[in-house]
mmCIF file of C-alpha atoms and ligand atoms in Angstrom:
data_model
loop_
_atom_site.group_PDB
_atom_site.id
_atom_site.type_symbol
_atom_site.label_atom_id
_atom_site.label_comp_id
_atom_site.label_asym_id
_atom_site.label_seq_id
_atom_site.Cartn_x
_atom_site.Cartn_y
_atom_site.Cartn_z
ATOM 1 C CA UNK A 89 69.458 45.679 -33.352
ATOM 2 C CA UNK A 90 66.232 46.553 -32.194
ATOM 3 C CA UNK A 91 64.580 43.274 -32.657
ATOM 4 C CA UNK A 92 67.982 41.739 -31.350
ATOM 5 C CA UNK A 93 67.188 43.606 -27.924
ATOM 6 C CA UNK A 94 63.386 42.488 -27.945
ATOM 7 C CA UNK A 95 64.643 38.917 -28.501
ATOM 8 C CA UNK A 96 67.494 39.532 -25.418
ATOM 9 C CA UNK A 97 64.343 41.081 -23.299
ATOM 10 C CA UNK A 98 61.583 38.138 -24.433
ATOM 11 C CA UNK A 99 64.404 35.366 -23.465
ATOM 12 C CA UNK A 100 65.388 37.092 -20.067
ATOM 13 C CA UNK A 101 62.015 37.472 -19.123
ATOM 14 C CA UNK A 102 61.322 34.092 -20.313
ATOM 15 C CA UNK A 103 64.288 32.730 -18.066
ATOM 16 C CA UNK A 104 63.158 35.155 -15.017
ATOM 17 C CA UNK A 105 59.456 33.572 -15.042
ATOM 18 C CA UNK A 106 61.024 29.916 -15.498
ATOM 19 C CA UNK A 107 62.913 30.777 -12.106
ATOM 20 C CA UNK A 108 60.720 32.413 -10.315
ATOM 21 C CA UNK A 109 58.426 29.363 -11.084
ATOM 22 C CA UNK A 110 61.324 26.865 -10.332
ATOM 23 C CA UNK A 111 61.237 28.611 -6.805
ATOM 24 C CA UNK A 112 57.509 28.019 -6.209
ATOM 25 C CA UNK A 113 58.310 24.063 -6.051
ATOM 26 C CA UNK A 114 59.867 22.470 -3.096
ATOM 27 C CA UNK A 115 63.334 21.044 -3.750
ATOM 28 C CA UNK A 116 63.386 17.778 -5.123
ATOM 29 C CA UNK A 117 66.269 15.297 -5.182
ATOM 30 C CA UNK A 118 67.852 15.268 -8.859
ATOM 31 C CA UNK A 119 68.691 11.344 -8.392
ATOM 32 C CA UNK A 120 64.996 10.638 -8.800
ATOM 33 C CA UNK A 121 62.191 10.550 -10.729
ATOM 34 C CA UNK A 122 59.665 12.695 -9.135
ATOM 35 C CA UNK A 123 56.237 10.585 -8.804
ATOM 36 C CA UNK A 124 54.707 12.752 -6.318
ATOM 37 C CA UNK A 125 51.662 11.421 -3.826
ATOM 38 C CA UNK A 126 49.292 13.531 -1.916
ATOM 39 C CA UNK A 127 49.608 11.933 1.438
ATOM 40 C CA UNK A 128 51.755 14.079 3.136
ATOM 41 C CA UNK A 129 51.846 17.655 4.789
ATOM 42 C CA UNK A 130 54.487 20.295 6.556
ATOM 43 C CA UNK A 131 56.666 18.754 9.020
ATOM 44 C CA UNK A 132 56.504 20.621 11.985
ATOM 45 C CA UNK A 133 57.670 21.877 15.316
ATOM 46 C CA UNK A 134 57.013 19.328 18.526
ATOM 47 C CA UNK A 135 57.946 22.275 21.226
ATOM 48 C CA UNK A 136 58.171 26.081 21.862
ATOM 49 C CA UNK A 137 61.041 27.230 23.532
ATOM 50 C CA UNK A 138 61.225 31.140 25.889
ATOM 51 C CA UNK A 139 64.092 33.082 25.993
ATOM 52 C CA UNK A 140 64.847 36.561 27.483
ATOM 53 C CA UNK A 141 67.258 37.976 25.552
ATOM 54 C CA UNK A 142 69.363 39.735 28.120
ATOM 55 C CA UNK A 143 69.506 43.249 26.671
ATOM 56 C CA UNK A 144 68.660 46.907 27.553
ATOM 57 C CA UNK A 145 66.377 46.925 24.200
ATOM 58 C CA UNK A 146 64.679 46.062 21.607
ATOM 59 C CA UNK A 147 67.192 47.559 18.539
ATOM 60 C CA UNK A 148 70.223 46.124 20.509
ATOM 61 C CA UNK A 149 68.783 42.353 20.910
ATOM 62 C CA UNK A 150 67.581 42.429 16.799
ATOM 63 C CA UNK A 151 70.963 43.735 15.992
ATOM 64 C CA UNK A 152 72.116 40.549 18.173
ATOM 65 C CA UNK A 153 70.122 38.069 16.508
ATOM 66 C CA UNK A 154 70.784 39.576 12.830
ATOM 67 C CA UNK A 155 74.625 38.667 13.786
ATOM 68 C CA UNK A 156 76.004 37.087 16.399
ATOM 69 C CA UNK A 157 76.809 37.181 20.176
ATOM 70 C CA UNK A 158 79.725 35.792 21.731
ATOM 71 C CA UNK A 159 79.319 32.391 20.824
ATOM 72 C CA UNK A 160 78.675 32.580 17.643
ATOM 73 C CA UNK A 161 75.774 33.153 14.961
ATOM 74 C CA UNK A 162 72.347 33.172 17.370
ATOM 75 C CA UNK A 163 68.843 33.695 16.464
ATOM 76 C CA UNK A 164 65.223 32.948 17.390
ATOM 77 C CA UNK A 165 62.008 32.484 14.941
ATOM 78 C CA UNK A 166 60.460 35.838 17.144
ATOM 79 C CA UNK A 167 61.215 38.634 19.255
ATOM 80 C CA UNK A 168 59.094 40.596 21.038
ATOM 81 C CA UNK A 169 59.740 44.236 22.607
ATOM 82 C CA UNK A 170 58.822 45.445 26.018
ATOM 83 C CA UNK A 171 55.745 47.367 24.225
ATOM 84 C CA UNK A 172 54.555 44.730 22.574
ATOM 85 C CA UNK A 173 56.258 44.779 19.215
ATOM 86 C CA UNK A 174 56.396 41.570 17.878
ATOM 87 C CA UNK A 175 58.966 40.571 15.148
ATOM 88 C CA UNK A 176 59.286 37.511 12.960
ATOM 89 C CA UNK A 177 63.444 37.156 12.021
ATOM 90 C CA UNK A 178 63.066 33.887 10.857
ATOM 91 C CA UNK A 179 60.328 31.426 8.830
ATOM 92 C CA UNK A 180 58.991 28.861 10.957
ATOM 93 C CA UNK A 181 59.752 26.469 8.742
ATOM 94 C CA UNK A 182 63.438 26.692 9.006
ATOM 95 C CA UNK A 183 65.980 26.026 11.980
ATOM 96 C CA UNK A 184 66.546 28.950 13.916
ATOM 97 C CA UNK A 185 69.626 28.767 15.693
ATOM 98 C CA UNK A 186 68.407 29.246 19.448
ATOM 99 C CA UNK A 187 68.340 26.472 21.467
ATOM 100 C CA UNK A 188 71.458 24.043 19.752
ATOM 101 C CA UNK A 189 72.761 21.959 22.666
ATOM 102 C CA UNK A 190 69.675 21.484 24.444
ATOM 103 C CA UNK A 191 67.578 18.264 25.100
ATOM 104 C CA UNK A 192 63.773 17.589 26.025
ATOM 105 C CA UNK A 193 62.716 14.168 26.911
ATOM 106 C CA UNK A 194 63.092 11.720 23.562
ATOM 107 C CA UNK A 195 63.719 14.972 21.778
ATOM 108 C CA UNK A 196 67.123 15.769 20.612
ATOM 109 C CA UNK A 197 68.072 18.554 17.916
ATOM 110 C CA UNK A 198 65.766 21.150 19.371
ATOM 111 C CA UNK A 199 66.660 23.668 16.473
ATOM 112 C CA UNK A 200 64.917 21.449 14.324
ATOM 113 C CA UNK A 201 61.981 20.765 16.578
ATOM 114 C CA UNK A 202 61.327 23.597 18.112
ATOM 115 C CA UNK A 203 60.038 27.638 17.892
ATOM 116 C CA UNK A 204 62.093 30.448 19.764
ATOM 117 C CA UNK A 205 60.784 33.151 21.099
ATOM 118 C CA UNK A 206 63.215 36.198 22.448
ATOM 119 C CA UNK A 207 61.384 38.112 24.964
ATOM 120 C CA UNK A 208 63.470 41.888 25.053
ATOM 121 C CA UNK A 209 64.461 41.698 28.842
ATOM 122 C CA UNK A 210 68.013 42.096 30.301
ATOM 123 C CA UNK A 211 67.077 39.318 32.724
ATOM 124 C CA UNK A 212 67.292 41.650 36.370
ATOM 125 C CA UNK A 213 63.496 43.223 35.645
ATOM 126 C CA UNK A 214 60.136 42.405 35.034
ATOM 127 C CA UNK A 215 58.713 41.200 31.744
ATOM 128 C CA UNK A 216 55.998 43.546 30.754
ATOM 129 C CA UNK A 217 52.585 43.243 30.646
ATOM 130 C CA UNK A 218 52.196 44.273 26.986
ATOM 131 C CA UNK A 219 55.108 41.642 25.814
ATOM 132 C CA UNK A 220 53.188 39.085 27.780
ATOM 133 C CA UNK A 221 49.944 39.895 26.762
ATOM 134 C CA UNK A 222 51.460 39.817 22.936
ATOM 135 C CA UNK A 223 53.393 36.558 23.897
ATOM 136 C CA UNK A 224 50.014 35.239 24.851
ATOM 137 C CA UNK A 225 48.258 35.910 21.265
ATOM 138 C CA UNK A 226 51.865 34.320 19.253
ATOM 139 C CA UNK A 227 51.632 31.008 21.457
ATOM 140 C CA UNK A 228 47.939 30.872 20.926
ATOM 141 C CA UNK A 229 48.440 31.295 16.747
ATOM 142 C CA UNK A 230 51.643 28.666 17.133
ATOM 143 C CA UNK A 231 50.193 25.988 19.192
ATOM 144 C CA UNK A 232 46.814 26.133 17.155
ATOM 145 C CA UNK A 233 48.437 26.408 13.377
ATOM 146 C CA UNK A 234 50.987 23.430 14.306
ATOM 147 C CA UNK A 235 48.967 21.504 16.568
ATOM 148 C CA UNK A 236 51.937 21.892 19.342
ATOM 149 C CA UNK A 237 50.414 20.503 23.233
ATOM 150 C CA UNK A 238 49.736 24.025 24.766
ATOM 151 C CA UNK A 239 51.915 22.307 27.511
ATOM 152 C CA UNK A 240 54.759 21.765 25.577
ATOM 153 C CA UNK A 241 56.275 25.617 26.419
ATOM 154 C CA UNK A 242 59.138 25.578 28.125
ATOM 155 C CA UNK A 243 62.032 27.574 29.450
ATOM 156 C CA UNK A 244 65.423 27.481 27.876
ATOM 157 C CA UNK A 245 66.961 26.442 30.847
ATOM 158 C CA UNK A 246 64.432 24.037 30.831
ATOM 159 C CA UNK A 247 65.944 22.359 28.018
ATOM 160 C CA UNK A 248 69.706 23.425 28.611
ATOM 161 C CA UNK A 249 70.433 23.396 32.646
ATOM 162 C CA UNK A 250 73.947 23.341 32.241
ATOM 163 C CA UNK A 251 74.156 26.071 30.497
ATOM 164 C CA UNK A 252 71.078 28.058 30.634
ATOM 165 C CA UNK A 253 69.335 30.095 33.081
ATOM 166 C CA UNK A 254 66.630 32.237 30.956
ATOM 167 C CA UNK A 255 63.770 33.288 31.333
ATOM 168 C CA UNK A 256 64.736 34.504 34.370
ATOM 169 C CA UNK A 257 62.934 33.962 37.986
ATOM 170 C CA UNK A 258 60.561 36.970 36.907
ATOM 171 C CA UNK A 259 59.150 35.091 33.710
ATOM 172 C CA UNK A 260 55.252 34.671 34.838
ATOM 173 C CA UNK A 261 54.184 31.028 34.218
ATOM 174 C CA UNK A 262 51.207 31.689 36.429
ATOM 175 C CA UNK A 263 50.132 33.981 33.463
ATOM 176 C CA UNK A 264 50.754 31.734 31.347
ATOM 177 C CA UNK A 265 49.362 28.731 33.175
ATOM 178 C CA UNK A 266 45.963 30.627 32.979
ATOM 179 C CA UNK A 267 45.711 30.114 29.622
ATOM 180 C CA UNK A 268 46.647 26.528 29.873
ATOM 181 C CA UNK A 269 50.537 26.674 28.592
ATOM 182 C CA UNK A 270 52.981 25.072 29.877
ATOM 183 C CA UNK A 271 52.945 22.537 32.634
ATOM 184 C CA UNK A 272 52.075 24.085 35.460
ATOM 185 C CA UNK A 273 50.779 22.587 39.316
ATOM 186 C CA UNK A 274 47.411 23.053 41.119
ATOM 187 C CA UNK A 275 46.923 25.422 43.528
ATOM 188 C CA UNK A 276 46.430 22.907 46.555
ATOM 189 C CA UNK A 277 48.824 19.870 46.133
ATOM 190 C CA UNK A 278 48.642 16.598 48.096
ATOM 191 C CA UNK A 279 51.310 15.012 49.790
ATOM 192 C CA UNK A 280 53.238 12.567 47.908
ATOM 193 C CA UNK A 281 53.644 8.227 49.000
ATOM 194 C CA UNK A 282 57.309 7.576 51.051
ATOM 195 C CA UNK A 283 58.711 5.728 48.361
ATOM 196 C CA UNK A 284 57.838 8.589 45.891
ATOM 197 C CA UNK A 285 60.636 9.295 43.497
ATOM 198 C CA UNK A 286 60.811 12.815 42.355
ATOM 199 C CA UNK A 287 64.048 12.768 40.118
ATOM 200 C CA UNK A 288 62.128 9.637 38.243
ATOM 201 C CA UNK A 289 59.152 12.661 37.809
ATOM 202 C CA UNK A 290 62.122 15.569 36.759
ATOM 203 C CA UNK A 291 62.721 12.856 33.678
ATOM 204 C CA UNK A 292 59.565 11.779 32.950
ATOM 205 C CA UNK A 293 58.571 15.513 32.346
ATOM 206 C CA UNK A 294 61.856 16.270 29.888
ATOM 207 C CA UNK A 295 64.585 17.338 32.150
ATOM 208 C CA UNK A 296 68.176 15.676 31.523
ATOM 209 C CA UNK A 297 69.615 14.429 34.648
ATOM 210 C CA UNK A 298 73.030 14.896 33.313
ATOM 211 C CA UNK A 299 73.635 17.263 35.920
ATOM 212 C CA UNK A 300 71.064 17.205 38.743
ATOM 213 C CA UNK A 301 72.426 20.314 40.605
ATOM 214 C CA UNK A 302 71.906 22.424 37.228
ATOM 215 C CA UNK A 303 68.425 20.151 36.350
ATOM 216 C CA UNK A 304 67.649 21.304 40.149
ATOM 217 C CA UNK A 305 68.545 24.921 39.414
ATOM 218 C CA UNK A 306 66.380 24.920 36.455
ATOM 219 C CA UNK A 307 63.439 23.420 37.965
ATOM 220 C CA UNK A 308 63.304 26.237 40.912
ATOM 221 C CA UNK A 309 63.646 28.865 38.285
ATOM 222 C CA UNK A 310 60.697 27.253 37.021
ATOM 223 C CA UNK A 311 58.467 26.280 39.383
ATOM 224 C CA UNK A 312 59.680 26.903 42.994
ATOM 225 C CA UNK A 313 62.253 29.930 43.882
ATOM 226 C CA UNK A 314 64.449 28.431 46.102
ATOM 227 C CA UNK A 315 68.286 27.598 46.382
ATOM 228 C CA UNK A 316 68.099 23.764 48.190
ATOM 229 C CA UNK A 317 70.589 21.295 46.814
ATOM 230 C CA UNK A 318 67.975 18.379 47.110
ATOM 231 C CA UNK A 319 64.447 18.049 46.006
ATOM 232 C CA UNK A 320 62.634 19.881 48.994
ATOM 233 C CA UNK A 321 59.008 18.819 50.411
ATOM 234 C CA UNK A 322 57.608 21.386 48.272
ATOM 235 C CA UNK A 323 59.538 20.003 45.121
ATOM 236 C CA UNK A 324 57.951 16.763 45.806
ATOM 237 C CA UNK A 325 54.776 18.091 46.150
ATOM 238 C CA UNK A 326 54.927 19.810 42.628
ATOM 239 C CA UNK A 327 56.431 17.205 41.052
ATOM 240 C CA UNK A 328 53.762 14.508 42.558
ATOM 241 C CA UNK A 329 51.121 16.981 41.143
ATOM 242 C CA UNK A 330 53.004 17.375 37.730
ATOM 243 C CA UNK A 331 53.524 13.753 37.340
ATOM 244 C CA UNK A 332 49.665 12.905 37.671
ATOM 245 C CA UNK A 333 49.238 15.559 34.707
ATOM 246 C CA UNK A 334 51.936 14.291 32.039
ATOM 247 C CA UNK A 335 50.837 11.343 32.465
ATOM 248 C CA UNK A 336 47.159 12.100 31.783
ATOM 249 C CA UNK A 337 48.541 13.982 28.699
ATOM 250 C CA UNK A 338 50.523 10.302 27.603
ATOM 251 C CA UNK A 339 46.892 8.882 27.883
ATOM 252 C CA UNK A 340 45.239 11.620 26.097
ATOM 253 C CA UNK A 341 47.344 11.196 23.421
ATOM 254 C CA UNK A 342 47.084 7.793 23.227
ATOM 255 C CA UNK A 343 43.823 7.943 22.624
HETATM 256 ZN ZN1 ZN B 469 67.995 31.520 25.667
#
């Protein structure tokens, strides 16, 4: 009996260690033979996409994002609190589900291509300096261990007009425009040519213009706080300055 129950033990272990080495290897099709090469790496994320989260706290928006909300199963790779707490819900490897629907320039299938972040705000308040400043180290640690554009951070309404509007109008981008995220003007802008074509720019930088009044809506969130149904003198302005910078960036990368 006894040396029955060592065998059962040796062979379970055995099987646990065979597992838990199976694990350690990446999945591998079944249909082929596996003739591995070293020329690869991670794929990985293109963009990095800010949410606020639209609750009174930080227990109520991780109980959220550990479920559901309304529309169904919702989460984002991080959350951070109002203090500063930052939390990590889901690998940045995998597709979290927080920005499904939404579209970027060529990019399509922003789950797969993207980071979330959840900033703990309900959306009619400030973000706090301690969330940004911890926002601020996480974007610095993303963009530099995936190689992401520091200028590709962007709002989710940025991405999803129609159906989007966070972060909200308090969201600083100035702060984070000081540390070069995010496409962001100068502080003195030149007038744009007549024939300048500002929609043309709102496209060229990643907005859909599916729906211009919500692309519009999205864009003064952004970048100008104001309610006109048409691309304002201002807009222009912006845009004229914005335009000059992505397509430095297309050159840069070029190179
Ligand atoms: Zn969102």
């Amino acid at each position: 009996m006894g040396s029955t129950r060592h065998q059962r033990l040796t062979g379970l272990a055995l099987a646990a260690l065979l597992l838990g080495g199976l694990a350690c290897h990446p999945p591998r099709n079944p249909m082929a033979e596996w003739l591995p090469s070293p020329n690869h790496n991670a794929r990985r994320p293109q963009l990095i996409v800010i949410h606020h989260t639209a609750e009174k706290s930080f227990d109520i928006s991780l109980k959220v994002l550990q479920t559901q909300n309304s529309g169904g199963p919702v989460s984002s790779h991080y959350l951070i609190g109002r203090d500063g707490r930052l939390a990590q819900l889901v690998s940045d490897d995998h597709r979290a589900y927080h920005a499904g629907g939404g579209t970027w320039g060529p990019y399509r299938d922003l789950n797969s291509l993207s980071i979330g972040i959840e900033l703990d705000n309900t959306g009619f308040e400030p973000f706090a300096d301690a969330q940004i400043d911890r926002l601020l180290l996480l974007l610095e640690d993303i963009t530099k261990r995936f190689n992401i554009p520091r200028t590709q951070v962007v709002a989710h309404a940025d991405v999803d007009p129609i159906r989007k509007q966070d972060p909200s109008g308090f969201f600083p981008w100035q702060r984070l425009a000081d540390k070069g995220f995010g496409l962001w003007p100068d502080p003195v802008l030149a007038d744009p040519p007549p024939a300048f074509d500002g929609w043309a720019v709102l496209r060229l930088i990643g907005y859909s213009l599916k729906d211009p009044a919500a692309t519009l809506r999205a864009f003064h969130l952004h970048y100008h706080h104001t309610e006109t149904t048409d691309l304002d003198e201002q807009d222009r302005k912006i845009l004229f300055n914005l335009q000059t910078k992505v397509l430095a960036e297309g050159r840069a990368k070029s190179n």
